[in-house]
Short mmCIF file of C-alpha atoms in Angstrom, two decimals:
data_model
loop_
_atom_site.label_atom_id
_atom_site.label_comp_id
_atom_site.label_asym_id
_atom_site.label_seq_id
_atom_site.Cartn_x
_atom_site.Cartn_y
_atom_site.Cartn_z
CA MET A 1436 -59.12 38.73 14.85
CA ARG A 1437 -56.30 37.05 12.89
CA ILE A 1438 -54.75 38.93 10.00
CA LYS A 1439 -52.96 36.80 7.41
CA VAL A 1440 -50.61 37.91 4.65
CA CYS A 1441 -50.12 35.13 2.11
CA GLY A 1442 -47.78 34.46 -0.80
CA ASN A 1443 -44.60 35.59 0.95
CA THR A 1444 -41.43 35.09 -1.07
CA ALA A 1445 -38.72 37.14 0.67
CA ILE A 1446 -37.37 37.69 4.17
CA ASP A 1447 -37.53 41.48 4.17
CA THR A 1448 -41.14 41.81 3.08
CA ALA A 1449 -42.34 38.91 5.27
CA LEU A 1450 -40.61 40.52 8.24
CA ALA A 1451 -42.23 43.85 7.35
CA ALA A 1452 -45.64 42.14 7.41
CA ALA A 1453 -44.94 40.65 10.83
CA GLU A 1454 -43.77 44.01 12.14
CA ALA A 1455 -46.91 45.65 10.72
CA GLY A 1456 -49.01 43.39 12.93
CA ALA A 1457 -49.86 40.38 10.77
CA ASP A 1458 -50.63 37.32 12.91
CA MET A 1459 -50.14 34.75 10.15
CA LEU A 1460 -47.80 34.55 7.17
CA GLY A 1461 -48.59 32.22 4.29
CA PHE A 1462 -46.12 30.42 2.01
CA ILE A 1463 -47.28 28.75 -1.20
CA MET A 1464 -46.06 25.17 -1.54
CA ALA A 1465 -48.02 24.26 -4.66
CA PRO A 1466 -45.56 23.66 -7.55
CA ASN A 1467 -46.15 25.43 -10.86
CA THR A 1468 -48.26 28.16 -9.25
CA PRO A 1469 -47.39 31.83 -8.73
CA ARG A 1470 -45.30 32.58 -5.60
CA SER A 1471 -44.47 28.89 -5.12
CA LEU A 1472 -41.46 28.09 -2.95
CA THR A 1473 -39.33 25.04 -2.27
CA SER A 1474 -39.06 23.86 1.32
CA ALA A 1475 -35.49 25.22 1.47
CA GLN A 1476 -36.60 28.65 0.23
CA ALA A 1477 -39.45 28.73 2.74
CA ALA A 1478 -37.15 27.65 5.58
CA GLU A 1479 -34.78 30.51 4.86
CA ILE A 1480 -37.66 32.94 5.41
CA THR A 1481 -39.35 31.22 8.36
CA ARG A 1482 -36.10 31.08 10.35
CA ALA A 1483 -36.00 34.88 10.29
CA MET A 1484 -39.56 35.40 11.55
CA PRO A 1485 -40.54 36.29 15.13
CA ASN A 1486 -41.87 33.47 17.30
CA HIS A 1487 -45.34 34.94 17.79
CA VAL A 1488 -46.28 34.76 14.10
CA GLU A 1489 -48.05 31.67 12.72
CA LEU A 1490 -46.16 30.32 9.68
CA VAL A 1491 -48.61 28.66 7.30
CA GLY A 1492 -47.64 26.39 4.43
CA VAL A 1493 -50.28 26.30 1.68
CA PHE A 1494 -50.66 22.93 -0.06
CA VAL A 1495 -52.95 21.64 -2.82
CA ASP A 1496 -53.88 17.94 -3.01
CA ARG A 1497 -50.66 16.51 -1.60
CA PRO A 1498 -50.60 13.37 0.59
CA ALA A 1499 -50.70 14.06 4.33
CA ALA A 1500 -47.34 12.37 4.91
CA GLU A 1501 -45.76 14.60 2.26
CA VAL A 1502 -47.37 17.71 3.73
CA ALA A 1503 -46.02 16.81 7.17
CA GLU A 1504 -42.52 16.22 5.80
CA VAL A 1505 -42.40 19.49 3.88
CA ALA A 1506 -43.89 21.42 6.81
CA ALA A 1507 -41.15 20.12 9.10
CA GLU A 1508 -38.42 20.97 6.59
CA ALA A 1509 -39.82 24.46 5.99
CA GLY A 1510 -40.45 25.33 9.62
CA PHE A 1511 -44.21 25.79 9.32
CA THR A 1512 -46.36 25.97 12.44
CA ALA A 1513 -49.65 25.38 10.57
CA VAL A 1514 -50.80 24.19 7.17
CA GLN A 1515 -53.51 25.30 4.77
CA LEU A 1516 -55.08 22.62 2.57
CA HIS A 1517 -56.48 24.30 -0.50
CA GLY A 1518 -57.59 21.36 -2.63
CA GLY A 1519 -60.01 18.47 -2.28
CA GLU A 1520 -58.54 17.15 0.95
CA THR A 1521 -60.87 15.44 3.41
CA TRP A 1522 -61.07 15.82 7.18
CA VAL A 1523 -59.72 12.26 7.54
CA GLU A 1524 -56.57 13.35 5.70
CA ALA A 1525 -56.34 16.61 7.66
CA ALA A 1526 -56.67 14.76 10.96
CA GLU A 1527 -53.48 12.82 10.18
CA LEU A 1528 -51.46 16.01 10.62
CA ASP A 1529 -50.06 17.12 13.96
CA LEU A 1530 -50.22 20.80 13.02
CA PRO A 1531 -53.20 23.19 13.04
CA VAL A 1532 -55.07 22.92 9.73
CA ILE A 1533 -56.77 25.68 7.75
CA LYS A 1534 -59.15 24.26 5.15
CA GLY A 1535 -59.38 26.38 2.01
CA ALA A 1536 -62.72 26.47 0.20
CA ARG A 1537 -63.30 28.25 -3.11
CA LEU A 1538 -66.89 29.46 -3.28
CA ALA A 1539 -68.59 29.51 -6.66
CA SER A 1540 -72.05 30.27 -5.27
CA SER A 1541 -74.13 30.60 -2.13
CA THR A 1542 -75.15 26.97 -2.70
CA ALA A 1543 -71.50 25.92 -2.57
CA ALA A 1544 -71.09 27.80 0.70
CA ALA A 1545 -74.14 26.09 2.20
CA ALA A 1546 -72.78 22.69 1.12
CA LEU A 1547 -69.41 23.20 2.78
CA HIS A 1548 -68.74 20.13 4.91
CA TRP A 1549 -66.06 20.42 7.57
CA PRO A 1550 -66.18 19.83 11.33
CA PRO A 1551 -67.65 22.78 13.25
CA ALA A 1552 -65.30 25.23 14.97
CA GLN A 1553 -62.37 24.30 12.72
CA ILE A 1554 -60.51 26.96 10.74
CA VAL A 1555 -61.94 27.45 7.24
CA LEU A 1556 -60.69 29.97 4.69
CA VAL A 1557 -63.14 31.00 1.96
CA ASP A 1558 -61.93 32.41 -1.34
CA SER A 1559 -63.36 33.18 -4.76
CA HIS A 1560 -63.55 30.36 -7.29
CA ASP A 1561 -61.90 30.01 -10.68
CA PRO A 1562 -62.06 26.50 -12.18
CA GLY A 1563 -58.68 27.00 -13.83
CA VAL A 1564 -56.84 28.26 -10.74
CA PRO A 1565 -56.12 25.92 -7.79
CA GLY A 1566 -55.47 28.71 -5.30
CA GLY A 1567 -56.28 32.36 -4.81
CA THR A 1568 -57.63 34.41 -7.69
CA GLY A 1569 -57.09 37.94 -6.38
CA ARG A 1570 -60.79 38.63 -6.89
CA THR A 1571 -63.55 39.18 -4.36
CA PHE A 1572 -66.74 37.15 -4.12
CA PRO A 1573 -70.14 38.18 -2.74
CA TRP A 1574 -69.41 38.22 0.99
CA GLU A 1575 -73.01 37.47 1.89
CA TRP A 1576 -72.29 33.91 0.70
CA ALA A 1577 -69.99 33.48 3.71
CA ALA A 1578 -72.02 35.26 6.37
CA ASP A 1579 -73.78 32.08 7.56
CA LEU A 1580 -70.43 30.27 7.85
CA ALA A 1581 -68.95 32.67 10.41
CA PRO A 1582 -70.94 31.26 13.36
CA ARG A 1583 -70.03 27.65 12.42
CA TYR A 1584 -66.29 27.95 11.85
CA ARG A 1585 -63.28 30.01 12.71
CA LEU A 1586 -63.76 31.67 9.35
CA ILE A 1587 -61.08 33.48 7.38
CA VAL A 1588 -62.23 35.62 4.45
CA SER A 1589 -59.89 35.86 1.47
CA GLY A 1590 -60.09 36.89 -2.16
CA GLY A 1591 -59.09 40.29 -3.51
CA LEU A 1592 -58.73 41.98 -0.12
CA SER A 1593 -56.68 45.13 0.43
CA ALA A 1594 -56.78 48.27 2.55
CA ASP A 1595 -59.59 49.53 0.31
CA ASN A 1596 -62.12 46.81 1.07
CA VAL A 1597 -61.01 44.70 4.06
CA ALA A 1598 -63.07 46.79 6.50
CA ASP A 1599 -66.23 46.20 4.45
CA ALA A 1600 -65.58 42.44 4.49
CA ILE A 1601 -65.07 42.49 8.26
CA ARG A 1602 -68.24 44.50 8.89
CA GLN A 1603 -70.34 42.28 6.65
CA VAL A 1604 -69.05 38.82 7.60
CA ARG A 1605 -67.56 39.38 11.08
CA PRO A 1606 -64.96 36.68 10.45
CA TRP A 1607 -62.38 35.12 12.74
CA GLY A 1608 -59.70 36.31 10.31
CA VAL A 1609 -58.87 37.91 6.97
CA ASP A 1610 -56.27 37.00 4.37
CA ALA A 1611 -54.72 38.94 1.48
CA SER A 1612 -51.98 38.38 -1.07
CA SER A 1613 -51.92 39.72 -4.62
CA ARG A 1614 -53.54 43.09 -3.84
CA LEU A 1615 -50.64 43.77 -1.47
CA GLU A 1616 -47.99 43.52 -4.20
CA SER A 1617 -46.06 46.03 -6.27
CA SER A 1618 -45.46 43.32 -8.89
CA PRO A 1619 -46.34 39.60 -9.03
CA GLY A 1620 -44.81 37.89 -6.03
CA VAL A 1621 -43.32 41.07 -4.54
CA LYS A 1622 -45.10 42.35 -1.44
CA ASP A 1623 -45.27 46.13 -0.99
CA PRO A 1624 -44.67 46.93 2.71
CA GLU A 1625 -46.76 50.11 2.48
CA ARG A 1626 -49.74 48.23 1.08
CA VAL A 1627 -49.31 45.55 3.74
CA ARG A 1628 -49.20 48.11 6.54
CA ALA A 1629 -52.28 49.88 5.19
CA TYR A 1630 -54.19 46.57 4.94
CA VAL A 1631 -53.30 45.54 8.50
CA ALA A 1632 -54.18 48.99 9.85
CA ALA A 1633 -57.55 49.03 8.05
CA ALA A 1634 -58.40 45.58 9.39
CA ARG A 1635 -57.48 46.56 12.95
CA ARG A 1636 -59.59 49.71 12.74
CA ALA A 1637 -62.59 47.73 11.55
CA GLU A 1638 -62.07 45.18 14.32
CA ALA A 1639 -61.93 47.97 16.93
CA GLU A 1640 -65.11 49.53 15.57
CA LEU A 1641 -66.99 46.23 15.88
CA LEU A 1642 -65.75 45.69 19.42
CA GLU A 1643 -66.77 49.22 20.38
CA ALA A 1644 -70.22 48.71 18.89
CA VAL A 1645 -70.68 45.56 20.96
CA HIS A 1646 -69.73 47.28 24.20
#
């Protein structure tokens, strides 16, 4: 299972997340949103990360050519498209793509249209917020999506509830951001370590149950 820590803004805390066992680190590239970085700021952090960690730039409704240019400048190894982007636009990119989907209802989850087996990240929905809200959503909405996609569950996750999300949805990955912070935009290494450890324990329990 992939464990993602998103909204990284500093080298020391991003490195702490990688050392804690996070597989993916997210960097917000949506201007005028919390935790947003410039490509130069992101590059300063990504250059200091270990090679085994996926470095994910998070974009909202930016042209594919612009996403590719910024991703190259910032040193990203994957991108997350968190707006109304289509698969045609995503397919123009030479990097792995995570499609973000904000679920307002079970009906919205059922209507999700993206090629099977691709990576899809589901989050809670707030019409006034283009990205993450820091709030959970009813995980049963996403349960039917897990067999269709490489599904990442996001939205208000922390050490306190990530195991419940994993048990209920059995996703390909989990993602957390604001609940891992000591203040807005500042990751707390202890909270990150606890989140990663809780996710790994839940993953081990599921694997043991299968065998």
